[in-house]
Short mmCIF file of N, CA, C and O and ligand atoms in Angstrom, two decimals:
data_model
loop_
_atom_site.label_atom_id
_atom_site.label_comp_id
_atom_site.label_asym_id
_atom_site.label_seq_id
_atom_site.Cartn_x
_atom_site.Cartn_y
_atom_site.Cartn_z
N UNK D 1 0.90 -1.12 0.22
CA UNK D 1 -0.04 -0.20 0.10
C UNK D 1 0.69 1.26 0.12
O UNK D 1 1.70 1.42 0.82
N UNK D 2 0.71 2.19 -0.87
CA UNK D 2 1.21 3.61 -0.65
C UNK D 2 0.47 4.44 0.10
O UNK D 2 -0.56 4.55 -0.16
N UNK D 3 1.31 5.02 1.17
CA UNK D 3 1.24 5.76 2.15
C UNK D 3 1.35 7.41 1.04
O UNK D 3 2.36 7.60 1.19
N UNK D 4 -0.04 7.94 1.09
CA UNK D 4 0.78 9.41 0.68
C UNK D 4 0.65 9.76 1.55
O UNK D 4 0.56 10.18 2.93
N UNK D 5 1.84 11.53 1.32
CA UNK D 5 1.88 12.41 2.21
C UNK D 5 0.47 13.06 2.88
O UNK D 5 0.29 13.26 4.56
N UNK D 6 -0.29 13.24 2.10
CA UNK D 6 -1.93 13.44 2.66
C UNK D 6 -2.22 12.46 3.87
O UNK D 6 -2.62 13.37 4.85
N UNK D 7 -1.79 11.28 3.76
CA UNK D 7 -2.29 10.42 4.75
C UNK D 7 -1.56 10.55 5.93
O UNK D 7 -2.48 10.70 7.39
N UNK D 8 -0.44 10.78 5.66
CA UNK D 8 0.71 11.15 6.72
C UNK D 8 0.20 12.13 7.86
O UNK D 8 -0.19 12.58 8.89
N UNK D 9 -0.10 13.43 6.58
CA UNK D 9 -0.76 14.83 7.40
C UNK D 9 -1.69 14.56 8.35
O UNK D 9 -2.03 15.03 9.33
N UNK D 10 -2.84 14.04 7.71
CA UNK D 10 -4.17 13.82 8.05
C UNK D 10 -3.90 12.90 9.40
O UNK D 10 -4.49 13.41 10.60
N UNK D 11 -3.11 12.14 9.49
CA UNK D 11 -3.18 11.12 10.70
C UNK D 11 -2.16 12.01 11.93
O UNK D 11 -2.91 11.83 13.03
N UNK D 12 -1.34 13.03 11.49
CA UNK D 12 -0.63 13.83 12.61
C UNK D 12 -1.77 14.68 13.10
O UNK D 12 -1.83 14.78 14.35
N UNK D 13 -2.57 15.09 12.24
CA UNK D 13 -3.80 16.17 12.72
C UNK D 13 -4.62 15.49 13.90
O UNK D 13 -4.96 15.97 14.86
N UNK D 14 -5.00 14.08 13.33
CA UNK D 14 -5.57 13.52 14.14
C UNK D 14 -5.01 13.43 15.31
O UNK D 14 -5.65 13.57 16.57
N UNK D 15 -3.96 12.84 15.40
CA UNK D 15 -3.09 12.30 16.71
C UNK D 15 -3.12 13.79 17.40
O UNK D 15 -3.28 14.05 18.95
N UNK D 16 -2.51 14.95 16.80
CA UNK D 16 -2.29 16.16 17.60
C UNK D 16 -3.52 16.61 18.18
O UNK D 16 -3.89 16.99 19.31
N UNK D 17 -5.10 16.25 17.48
CA UNK D 17 -5.89 17.35 18.11
C UNK D 17 -6.56 15.98 19.38
O UNK D 17 -6.80 16.48 20.30
N UNK D 18 -6.14 14.92 19.28
CA UNK D 18 -6.39 13.89 20.14
C UNK D 18 -5.48 14.11 21.71
O UNK D 18 -6.03 14.07 22.54
N UNK D 19 -4.41 14.60 21.13
CA UNK D 19 -3.21 14.30 22.46
C UNK D 19 -3.70 16.04 23.43
O UNK D 19 -3.86 15.95 24.27
N UNK D 20 -4.00 17.02 22.27
CA UNK D 20 -4.30 18.39 23.01
C UNK D 20 -5.94 18.26 23.63
O UNK D 20 -5.64 18.87 24.94
N UNK D 21 -6.66 17.39 23.27
CA UNK D 21 -7.46 17.29 24.56
C UNK D 21 -7.71 16.67 25.34
O UNK D 21 -8.42 16.81 26.18
N UNK D 22 -6.33 15.67 25.46
CA UNK D 22 -5.87 15.03 26.96
C UNK D 22 -5.12 16.23 27.56
O UNK D 22 -5.68 15.89 28.81
N UNK D 23 -4.55 17.58 27.31
CA UNK D 23 -4.29 17.87 27.65
C UNK D 23 -4.72 19.42 27.61
O UNK D 23 -3.98 20.40 26.95
N UNK D 24 -5.93 19.65 28.11
CA UNK D 24 -6.33 21.00 28.04
C UNK D 24 -5.92 21.85 29.01
O UNK D 24 -5.89 22.01 29.78
N UNK D 25 -5.16 22.93 28.04
CA UNK D 25 -4.65 23.78 28.91
C UNK D 25 -5.49 24.74 29.15
O UNK D 25 -6.38 25.14 28.73
N UNK D 26 -5.04 25.43 30.31
CA UNK D 26 -6.10 26.74 30.66
C UNK D 26 -6.09 27.81 29.88
O UNK D 26 -4.71 28.44 29.06
N UNK D 27 -6.77 28.51 29.85
CA UNK D 27 -6.88 29.81 28.63
C UNK D 27 -6.09 30.79 28.97
O UNK D 27 -5.86 31.17 30.46
N UNK D 28 -5.01 31.00 28.56
CA UNK D 28 -3.68 32.12 28.74
C UNK D 28 -4.44 33.04 27.91
O UNK D 28 -4.43 33.20 26.66
N UNK D 29 -4.76 34.63 28.79
CA UNK D 29 -5.08 35.62 28.20
C UNK D 29 -3.99 36.27 27.33
O UNK D 29 -2.79 35.63 27.42
N UNK D 30 -4.58 37.16 26.50
CA UNK D 30 -3.56 37.84 25.31
C UNK D 30 -2.20 38.20 26.37
O UNK D 30 -1.24 38.00 25.62
N UNK D 31 -2.09 39.05 27.25
CA UNK D 31 -1.13 39.31 27.72
C UNK D 31 -0.33 38.25 28.85
O UNK D 31 0.56 38.61 29.46
N UNK D 32 -0.74 37.10 28.40
CA UNK D 32 -0.21 35.72 29.05
C UNK D 32 -0.29 35.77 30.62
O UNK D 32 0.14 34.77 31.06
N UNK D 33 -1.40 36.44 31.55
CA UNK D 33 -1.92 35.87 32.56
C UNK D 33 -2.87 35.11 32.68
O UNK D 33 -3.49 35.17 31.60
N UNK D 34 -2.80 33.90 33.43
CA UNK D 34 -3.58 32.89 33.69
C UNK D 34 -4.91 33.53 34.36
O UNK D 34 -5.58 32.51 34.86
N UNK D 35 -5.12 34.50 34.67
CA UNK D 35 -6.54 35.09 35.22
C UNK D 35 -6.75 36.20 34.88
O UNK D 35 -6.25 36.79 33.78
N UNK D 36 -8.43 36.39 34.90
CA UNK D 36 -8.71 37.75 34.51
C UNK D 36 -9.29 38.60 35.80
O UNK D 36 -10.14 37.72 36.61
N UNK D 37 -9.10 39.44 35.92
CA UNK D 37 -9.67 40.34 36.98
C UNK D 37 -10.61 41.72 36.51
O UNK D 37 -9.73 42.28 36.27
N UNK D 38 -11.67 41.87 36.95
CA UNK D 38 -12.28 43.17 36.74
C UNK D 38 -13.05 43.94 38.00
O UNK D 38 -13.20 43.28 38.72
N UNK D 39 -12.96 45.02 37.48
CA UNK D 39 -13.72 45.82 39.17
C UNK D 39 -13.58 45.39 40.19
O UNK D 39 -13.94 45.27 40.93
N UNK D 40 -12.03 45.24 40.25
CA UNK D 40 -11.33 44.84 41.60
C UNK D 40 -11.56 43.38 42.13
O UNK D 40 -10.66 42.65 42.47
N UNK D 41 -12.69 43.14 41.86
CA UNK D 41 -12.72 41.51 42.70
C UNK D 41 -13.87 40.36 41.93
O UNK D 41 -13.89 39.39 42.42
N UNK D 42 -14.01 40.94 40.36
CA UNK D 42 -14.38 40.11 39.78
C UNK D 42 -13.47 39.59 38.77
O UNK D 42 -12.79 39.36 38.11
N UNK D 43 -13.94 37.98 39.13
CA UNK D 43 -12.53 37.06 38.45
C UNK D 43 -13.23 35.89 37.60
O UNK D 43 -14.24 35.63 37.49
N UNK D 44 -12.50 35.20 36.69
CA UNK D 44 -12.85 34.38 35.92
C UNK D 44 -13.03 33.17 36.57
O UNK D 44 -12.81 32.83 37.85
N UNK D 45 -13.68 31.84 36.17
CA UNK D 45 -14.10 30.87 37.08
C UNK D 45 -13.03 30.06 37.50
O UNK D 45 -13.25 29.30 38.37
N UNK D 46 -11.66 29.98 36.48
CA UNK D 46 -10.87 29.20 37.13
C UNK D 46 -10.36 29.58 38.30
O UNK D 46 -10.25 29.07 39.08
N UNK D 47 -10.09 30.87 38.53
CA UNK D 47 -9.46 31.70 39.63
C UNK D 47 -9.95 31.65 40.53
O UNK D 47 -10.06 31.65 41.93
N UNK D 48 -11.72 31.47 40.22
CA UNK D 48 -12.80 31.81 41.54
C UNK D 48 -12.89 30.18 41.84
O UNK D 48 -12.59 30.41 43.09
N UNK D 49 -12.51 29.22 41.12
CA UNK D 49 -12.23 27.74 41.58
C UNK D 49 -11.44 27.86 42.77
O UNK D 49 -11.29 27.02 43.78
N UNK D 50 -10.19 28.36 41.80
CA UNK D 50 -8.79 28.30 42.82
C UNK D 50 -9.01 28.76 43.99
O UNK D 50 -8.66 28.48 44.74
N UNK D 51 -9.80 30.14 44.39
CA UNK D 51 -9.48 30.69 45.45
C UNK D 51 -10.50 29.79 46.29
O UNK D 51 -9.99 29.68 47.45
N UNK D 52 -11.66 29.13 46.01
CA UNK D 52 -12.45 28.20 46.73
C UNK D 52 -11.66 27.23 47.21
O UNK D 52 -11.49 26.73 48.64
N UNK D 53 -10.96 26.55 46.45
CA UNK D 53 -10.06 25.09 46.98
C UNK D 53 -9.16 25.87 47.92
O UNK D 53 -8.63 25.51 48.76
N UNK D 54 -8.33 27.00 47.45
CA UNK D 54 -7.20 27.67 48.48
C UNK D 54 -7.94 27.89 49.50
O UNK D 54 -7.23 27.23 51.00
N UNK D 55 -9.18 28.63 49.69
CA UNK D 55 -9.75 28.80 51.05
C UNK D 55 -9.95 27.67 51.92
O UNK D 55 -9.78 27.21 53.27
N UNK D 56 -10.17 26.35 51.18
CA UNK D 56 -10.65 24.86 51.94
C UNK D 56 -9.49 24.42 52.51
O UNK D 56 -9.04 23.65 53.53
N UNK D 57 -8.32 24.58 51.65
CA UNK D 57 -6.97 23.27 51.94
C UNK D 57 -5.80 24.32 52.27
O UNK D 57 -5.26 23.55 53.03
N UNK D 58 -5.84 25.77 52.10
CA UNK D 58 -4.34 26.18 51.91
C UNK D 58 -4.25 27.45 53.08
O UNK D 58 -3.62 27.89 53.99
N UNK D 59 -5.76 28.16 53.07
CA UNK D 59 -6.00 29.70 54.06
C UNK D 59 -5.90 29.35 55.31
O UNK D 59 -5.03 30.06 56.31
N UNK D 60 -5.72 27.93 56.10
CA UNK D 60 -5.67 28.06 57.31
C UNK D 60 -4.17 28.14 57.90
O UNK D 60 -4.12 28.70 59.27
N UNK D 61 -3.46 28.03 57.10
CA UNK D 61 -1.86 28.43 57.24
C UNK D 61 -0.93 29.29 56.43
O UNK D 61 -0.54 30.04 57.21
N UNK D 62 -1.32 29.85 55.31
CA UNK D 62 -1.08 30.92 54.35
C UNK D 62 -2.13 32.34 54.64
O UNK D 62 -1.91 33.06 53.97
N UNK D 63 -3.04 32.16 55.73
CA UNK D 63 -4.11 33.53 55.65
C UNK D 63 -5.12 33.27 54.38
O UNK D 63 -4.83 32.86 53.35
N UNK D 64 -6.37 33.80 54.68
CA UNK D 64 -7.54 34.00 54.41
C UNK D 64 -7.17 34.23 52.66
O UNK D 64 -8.12 34.00 51.56
N UNK D 65 -6.43 35.44 52.13
CA UNK D 65 -6.18 35.76 51.02
C UNK D 65 -4.72 35.81 50.42
O UNK D 65 -4.47 36.24 49.43
N UNK D 66 -4.21 34.79 50.95
CA UNK D 66 -2.91 34.17 50.64
C UNK D 66 -1.48 35.36 51.19
O UNK D 66 -0.90 35.15 51.14
N UNK D 67 -2.05 36.08 52.12
CA UNK D 67 -1.20 37.19 53.10
C UNK D 67 -0.28 36.34 54.15
O UNK D 67 0.63 37.39 54.39
N UNK D 68 -0.36 35.33 54.60
CA UNK D 68 0.42 34.85 55.52
C UNK D 68 -0.48 34.52 56.88
O UNK D 68 -1.05 35.86 57.33
N UNK D 69 0.03 33.58 57.18
CA UNK D 69 -0.71 33.52 59.05
C UNK D 69 0.36 32.81 59.62
O UNK D 69 1.71 33.10 60.15
N UNK D 70 -0.09 31.56 59.67
CA UNK D 70 1.06 30.62 60.36
C UNK D 70 2.22 30.00 59.41
O UNK D 70 3.17 30.14 60.12
N UNK D 71 1.83 30.31 58.60
CA UNK D 71 3.01 29.87 57.20
C UNK D 71 2.96 31.19 56.03
O UNK D 71 2.62 32.37 56.57
N UNK D 72 3.98 31.22 55.22
CA UNK D 72 4.38 32.27 54.97
C UNK D 72 3.50 33.25 53.65
O UNK D 72 2.31 32.39 53.35
N UNK D 73 3.64 34.23 53.50
CA UNK D 73 2.72 35.39 52.64
C UNK D 73 2.76 34.80 51.30
O UNK D 73 4.04 35.19 50.35
N UNK D 74 1.80 33.96 50.76
CA UNK D 74 2.02 33.73 49.45
C UNK D 74 2.02 34.81 48.05
O UNK D 74 2.57 34.19 47.10
N UNK D 75 1.61 35.67 48.58
CA UNK D 75 1.65 36.66 47.71
C UNK D 75 2.78 37.36 47.43
O UNK D 75 3.00 37.89 46.54
N UNK D 76 3.55 37.00 48.47
CA UNK D 76 5.01 37.76 48.56
C UNK D 76 5.86 36.68 47.74
O UNK D 76 6.94 36.87 46.75
N UNK D 77 6.01 35.51 48.34
CA UNK D 77 6.82 34.21 47.44
C UNK D 77 6.87 34.23 46.40
O UNK D 77 7.28 33.56 45.46
N UNK D 78 5.24 33.65 46.09
CA UNK D 78 4.97 33.41 44.38
C UNK D 78 5.64 34.52 43.52
O UNK D 78 5.37 34.34 42.06
N UNK D 79 5.74 35.79 44.19
CA UNK D 79 6.70 36.80 43.02
C UNK D 79 7.72 35.78 42.36
O UNK D 79 8.17 36.55 41.30
N UNK D 80 8.77 35.24 43.03
CA UNK D 80 9.47 34.19 42.69
C UNK D 80 9.39 32.91 42.50
O UNK D 80 10.54 31.98 42.58
N UNK D 81 8.14 32.58 42.51
CA UNK D 81 8.00 30.90 42.00
C UNK D 81 7.05 30.92 40.97
O UNK D 81 6.31 31.51 40.75
N UNK D 82 7.51 30.02 40.13
CA UNK D 82 6.94 30.11 38.86
C UNK D 82 5.71 28.71 39.05
O UNK D 82 5.90 27.93 39.90
N UNK D 83 5.30 28.59 37.88
CA UNK D 83 4.13 27.72 37.83
C UNK D 83 4.77 26.32 38.02
O UNK D 83 4.22 25.54 38.71
N UNK D 84 5.68 25.73 37.23
CA UNK D 84 6.46 24.50 37.63
C UNK D 84 6.96 24.23 39.05
O UNK D 84 6.69 22.91 39.45
N UNK D 85 7.47 25.04 39.47
CA UNK D 85 7.63 25.14 40.89
C UNK D 85 6.95 25.25 41.98
O UNK D 85 6.80 24.25 43.07
N UNK D 86 5.73 25.92 42.24
CA UNK D 86 4.55 25.72 42.24
C UNK D 86 3.96 24.41 42.36
O UNK D 86 4.06 23.83 43.64
N UNK D 87 3.74 23.85 41.32
CA UNK D 87 3.12 22.72 40.89
C UNK D 87 4.11 21.12 42.32
O UNK D 87 3.45 20.82 42.69
N UNK D 88 5.49 21.57 41.87
CA UNK D 88 6.32 20.54 42.52
C UNK D 88 6.25 20.83 43.89
O UNK D 88 5.92 19.84 44.72
N UNK D 89 6.23 21.77 44.63
CA UNK D 89 6.40 22.24 46.32
C UNK D 89 4.81 21.54 46.41
O UNK D 89 4.76 21.09 47.44
N UNK D 90 3.77 22.13 45.77
CA UNK D 90 2.44 21.79 46.26
C UNK D 90 2.40 20.06 46.27
O UNK D 90 1.93 19.51 47.56
N UNK D 91 2.82 19.42 45.25
CA UNK D 91 2.73 17.94 45.73
C UNK D 91 3.60 16.96 46.50
O UNK D 91 3.20 16.22 47.10
N UNK D 92 4.79 17.84 47.01
CA UNK D 92 5.75 17.22 47.54
C UNK D 92 5.81 17.74 48.95
O UNK D 92 6.48 17.28 49.94
N UNK D 93 5.25 19.18 49.25
CA UNK D 93 5.23 19.95 50.56
C UNK D 93 6.91 20.52 50.57
O UNK D 93 7.70 20.60 49.89
N UNK D 94 6.75 21.22 51.84
CA UNK D 94 8.16 22.05 52.09
C UNK D 94 8.24 22.25 53.38
O UNK D 94 7.71 22.59 54.23
N UNK D 95 9.93 22.01 53.70
CA UNK D 95 10.41 21.81 54.98
C UNK D 95 10.86 23.60 54.82
O UNK D 95 11.66 23.84 54.22
N UNK D 96 10.63 24.38 55.70
CA UNK D 96 10.45 25.89 55.56
C UNK D 96 10.85 26.53 56.90
O UNK D 96 11.29 25.62 57.71
N UNK D 97 11.34 27.87 57.00
CA UNK D 97 11.71 28.38 58.07
C UNK D 97 10.48 28.35 58.92
O UNK D 97 11.22 28.13 60.50
N UNK D 98 9.71 28.52 58.90
CA UNK D 98 8.23 28.76 59.71
C UNK D 98 7.50 27.56 60.06
O UNK D 98 6.86 27.28 60.91
N UNK D 99 8.40 26.28 59.25
CA UNK D 99 7.43 24.78 59.75
C UNK D 99 7.68 24.08 58.55
O UNK D 99 8.72 23.91 57.68
N UNK D 100 6.87 22.75 58.43
CA UNK D 100 6.35 22.10 57.15
C UNK D 100 5.23 21.78 56.69
O UNK D 100 4.43 21.58 57.46
N UNK D 101 5.47 22.12 55.39
CA UNK D 101 4.04 21.99 54.79
C UNK D 101 3.87 20.58 54.20
O UNK D 101 4.83 19.83 53.48
N UNK D 102 2.90 19.81 54.67
CA UNK D 102 2.63 18.25 53.98
C UNK D 102 2.36 18.49 52.40
O UNK D 102 1.92 19.21 51.99
N UNK D 103 2.87 17.25 51.99
CA UNK D 103 2.66 17.15 50.62
C UNK D 103 1.17 16.91 50.49
O UNK D 103 0.31 16.32 51.16
N UNK D 104 0.70 17.39 48.98
CA UNK D 104 -0.68 17.13 48.69
C UNK D 104 -1.00 16.30 47.52
O UNK D 104 -2.13 16.34 46.99
N UNK D 105 0.15 15.46 47.23
CA UNK D 105 0.16 14.47 45.94
C UNK D 105 -1.46 13.30 46.35
O UNK D 105 -1.91 13.00 45.46
N UNK D 106 -1.55 13.20 47.74
CA UNK D 106 -2.64 12.33 47.55
C UNK D 106 -3.96 13.30 48.01
O UNK D 106 -5.06 12.48 47.91
N UNK D 107 -4.03 14.27 47.86
CA UNK D 107 -5.11 14.76 47.62
C UNK D 107 -5.45 15.69 46.50
O UNK D 107 -5.06 16.46 45.73
N UNK D 108 -6.68 14.35 45.74
CA UNK D 108 -6.92 14.99 44.64
C UNK D 108 -7.71 16.13 44.32
O UNK D 108 -7.65 17.01 43.55
N UNK D 109 -8.52 16.59 44.92
CA UNK D 109 -9.05 17.98 45.14
C UNK D 109 -8.10 18.90 45.10
O UNK D 109 -8.15 20.00 44.36
N UNK D 110 -6.81 19.03 45.79
CA UNK D 110 -5.67 19.67 45.77
C UNK D 110 -4.98 19.72 44.46
O UNK D 110 -4.78 20.64 43.43
N UNK D 111 -4.48 18.62 43.87
CA UNK D 111 -3.89 18.15 42.72
C UNK D 111 -4.69 18.68 41.63
O UNK D 111 -3.84 18.87 40.60
N UNK D 112 -5.64 18.07 41.38
CA UNK D 112 -6.69 18.39 40.00
C UNK D 112 -6.88 20.28 39.52
O UNK D 112 -7.22 20.64 39.12
N UNK D 113 -6.34 20.70 41.30
CA UNK D 113 -6.99 22.32 40.84
C UNK D 113 -5.76 22.88 40.94
O UNK D 113 -5.70 24.36 41.24
N UNK D 114 -4.40 22.16 40.90
CA UNK D 114 -3.18 23.16 41.01
C UNK D 114 -3.23 24.21 40.29
O UNK D 114 -2.71 25.77 40.70
N UNK D 115 -3.26 24.09 38.91
CA UNK D 115 -3.51 25.50 38.32
C UNK D 115 -4.27 26.40 38.71
O UNK D 115 -3.90 27.63 38.26
N UNK D 116 -5.48 26.15 38.91
CA UNK D 116 -6.61 27.11 39.27
C UNK D 116 -6.32 27.79 40.56
O UNK D 116 -6.42 29.07 40.97
N UNK D 117 -5.36 27.11 41.41
CA UNK D 117 -4.93 27.53 43.10
C UNK D 117 -4.08 28.70 42.65
O UNK D 117 -4.07 29.85 42.97
N UNK D 118 -2.87 28.62 41.30
CA UNK D 118 -2.02 29.15 40.79
C UNK D 118 -2.64 30.26 40.30
O UNK D 118 -2.08 31.20 40.69
N UNK D 119 -3.44 30.68 39.86
CA UNK D 119 -4.29 31.56 39.05
C UNK D 119 -4.25 32.49 40.32
O UNK D 119 -4.20 33.67 39.96
N UNK D 120 -5.32 31.80 41.03
CA UNK D 120 -5.88 32.85 42.40
C UNK D 120 -4.52 33.56 42.31
O UNK D 120 -4.17 35.17 43.33
N UNK D 121 -3.47 32.74 42.91
CA UNK D 121 -2.29 33.13 43.66
C UNK D 121 -1.68 33.99 43.16
O UNK D 121 -1.02 35.14 43.30
N UNK D 122 -1.43 34.00 41.79
CA UNK D 122 -0.53 34.66 40.71
C UNK D 122 -1.37 36.13 40.88
O UNK D 122 -0.51 37.06 40.60
N UNK D 123 -2.55 36.30 40.72
CA UNK D 123 -3.40 37.61 40.66
C UNK D 123 -3.04 38.40 41.90
O UNK D 123 -2.87 39.47 41.99
N UNK D 124 -3.10 37.43 42.87
CA UNK D 124 -2.70 37.96 44.40
C UNK D 124 -1.38 38.64 44.17
O UNK D 124 -1.06 39.85 44.61
N UNK D 125 -0.51 37.80 43.57
CA UNK D 125 0.91 38.16 43.83
C UNK D 125 1.43 39.47 42.92
O UNK D 125 1.90 40.14 42.84
N UNK D 126 0.58 39.41 41.62
CA UNK D 126 0.90 40.26 40.58
C UNK D 126 0.40 41.76 40.98
O UNK D 126 0.40 42.65 40.48
N UNK D 127 -0.59 41.43 42.31
CA UNK D 127 -1.21 43.28 42.86
C UNK D 127 -2.24 42.84 41.86
O UNK D 127 -2.96 44.28 41.96
N UNK D 128 -2.93 42.78 41.02
CA UNK D 128 -3.93 42.33 40.45
C UNK D 128 -5.39 42.01 41.18
O UNK D 128 -6.41 42.99 40.93
N UNK D 129 -5.27 41.50 42.11
CA UNK D 129 -6.76 41.29 42.86
C UNK D 129 -5.72 41.57 44.49
O UNK D 129 -4.74 41.02 44.88
N UNK D 130 -6.70 42.06 45.10
CA UNK D 130 -6.30 42.19 46.70
C UNK D 130 -6.66 41.45 47.56
O UNK D 130 -7.42 40.35 47.17
N UNK D 131 -6.87 41.75 48.97
CA UNK D 131 -7.46 41.00 50.02
C UNK D 131 -8.80 41.08 50.05
O UNK D 131 -8.91 41.72 51.00
N UNK D 132 -9.68 40.83 49.06
CA UNK D 132 -10.74 41.03 48.79
C UNK D 132 -11.39 39.52 48.42
O UNK D 132 -10.77 38.40 47.85
N UNK D 133 -12.56 39.23 48.73
CA UNK D 133 -13.25 37.82 48.68
C UNK D 133 -13.82 38.05 46.75
O UNK D 133 -14.58 38.79 46.58
N UNK D 134 -13.28 36.99 46.21
CA UNK D 134 -13.64 37.20 44.64
C UNK D 134 -14.77 36.99 44.72
O UNK D 134 -15.66 35.94 45.14
N UNK D 135 -15.32 37.23 43.46
CA UNK D 135 -16.63 37.06 42.84
C UNK D 135 -16.87 36.63 41.59
O UNK D 135 -15.68 37.00 40.66
N UNK D 136 -17.59 35.83 40.99
CA UNK D 136 -17.59 35.62 39.68
C UNK D 136 -17.85 36.60 38.50
O UNK D 136 -18.49 37.79 38.75
N UNK D 137 -17.07 36.82 37.58
CA UNK D 137 -17.48 37.82 36.56
C UNK D 137 -19.10 37.40 36.37
O UNK D 137 -19.15 36.11 35.74
N UNK D 138 -19.66 38.39 35.62
CA UNK D 138 -21.48 38.04 35.73
C UNK D 138 -21.36 37.18 34.01
O UNK D 138 -20.63 38.23 33.00
C1 LIG I 201 0.12 22.85 57.74
C2 LIG I 201 -0.11 24.32 57.19
C3 LIG I 201 -0.03 24.53 55.92
C4 LIG I 201 -0.89 24.08 54.81
C5 LIG I 201 -2.28 24.10 54.95
C6 LIG I 201 -0.26 24.40 53.70
N1 LIG I 201 0.80 25.13 53.70
FE1 LIG I 201 1.87 25.93 52.46
N2 LIG I 201 3.61 25.78 53.23
C7 LIG I 201 3.78 26.03 54.60
C8 LIG I 201 5.01 26.20 55.00
C9 LIG I 201 5.09 25.77 57.02
C10 LIG I 201 5.81 26.42 54.30
C11 LIG I 201 6.99 26.73 54.30
C12 LIG I 201 7.23 28.16 54.60
C13 LIG I 201 8.71 28.50 55.16
O1 LIG I 201 9.40 28.51 53.71
O2 LIG I 201 8.99 28.95 56.19
C14 LIG I 201 4.64 26.62 52.98
C15 LIG I 201 5.25 26.62 51.62
C16 LIG I 201 4.59 26.96 50.70
C17 LIG I 201 5.12 27.23 49.10
C18 LIG I 201 6.04 27.57 49.05
C19 LIG I 201 6.37 29.21 48.93
C20 LIG I 201 7.00 29.70 50.34
O3 LIG I 201 6.54 30.63 50.93
O4 LIG I 201 7.47 29.14 51.06
C21 LIG I 201 4.00 27.11 48.79
C22 LIG I 201 3.82 27.48 46.83
C23 LIG I 201 2.44 26.68 49.34
N3 LIG I 201 3.01 27.00 50.69
C24 LIG I 201 1.67 26.83 48.61
C25 LIG I 201 0.23 25.70 49.43
C26 LIG I 201 -0.76 25.34 48.87
C27 LIG I 201 -1.19 25.87 47.35
C28 LIG I 201 -1.67 24.96 50.16
C29 LIG I 201 -3.23 24.41 49.75
C30 LIG I 201 -3.19 23.39 49.09
C31 LIG I 201 -0.94 25.02 51.14
N4 LIG I 201 0.29 26.13 50.89
C32 LIG I 201 -1.28 24.46 52.57
C33 LIG I 201 2.25 25.27 55.33
C34 LIG I 201 1.26 25.18 54.92
#
């Protein structure tokens, strides 16, 4: 059987669309930021869910809005932590000056929402979102 170039191209296109469907990236906005903030506290749904998950699992140590409490001020440390480092730290935990953070890798709720938590904390660290309760953009 003669395999035409067109056949190969079509197969590659199918494989690509299939794999990209498995790794759906979060929408990265035009300016490269993983969140949208409007009117001070209105945020996109991923950032909003990120905040909810953050409140449930992280706020008791890092403060209601990430400003620090028993553990570090994430609005500050996130300035020097990129997305990959953030993902690794959350999965593995961290022994720091202030104590030790547990690893979250067995917590599905945290692990599947790491991107969203990152969006929320990134918005806080960038100063796009203040220490206010986020609401969904209508
Ligand atoms: C039991 C308390 C506790 C909880 C809950 C907790 N952390 Fe931490 N976290 C810490 C401690 C302690 C450190 C180390 C701080 C230091 O450097 O002294 C830390 C460090 C970090 C760091 C590294 C940056 C830094 O400031 O050192 C990130 C990122 C982080 N935590 C994210 C999270 C996220 C996201 C959650 C929720 C899924 C979470 N933490 C929940 C205690 C906690």
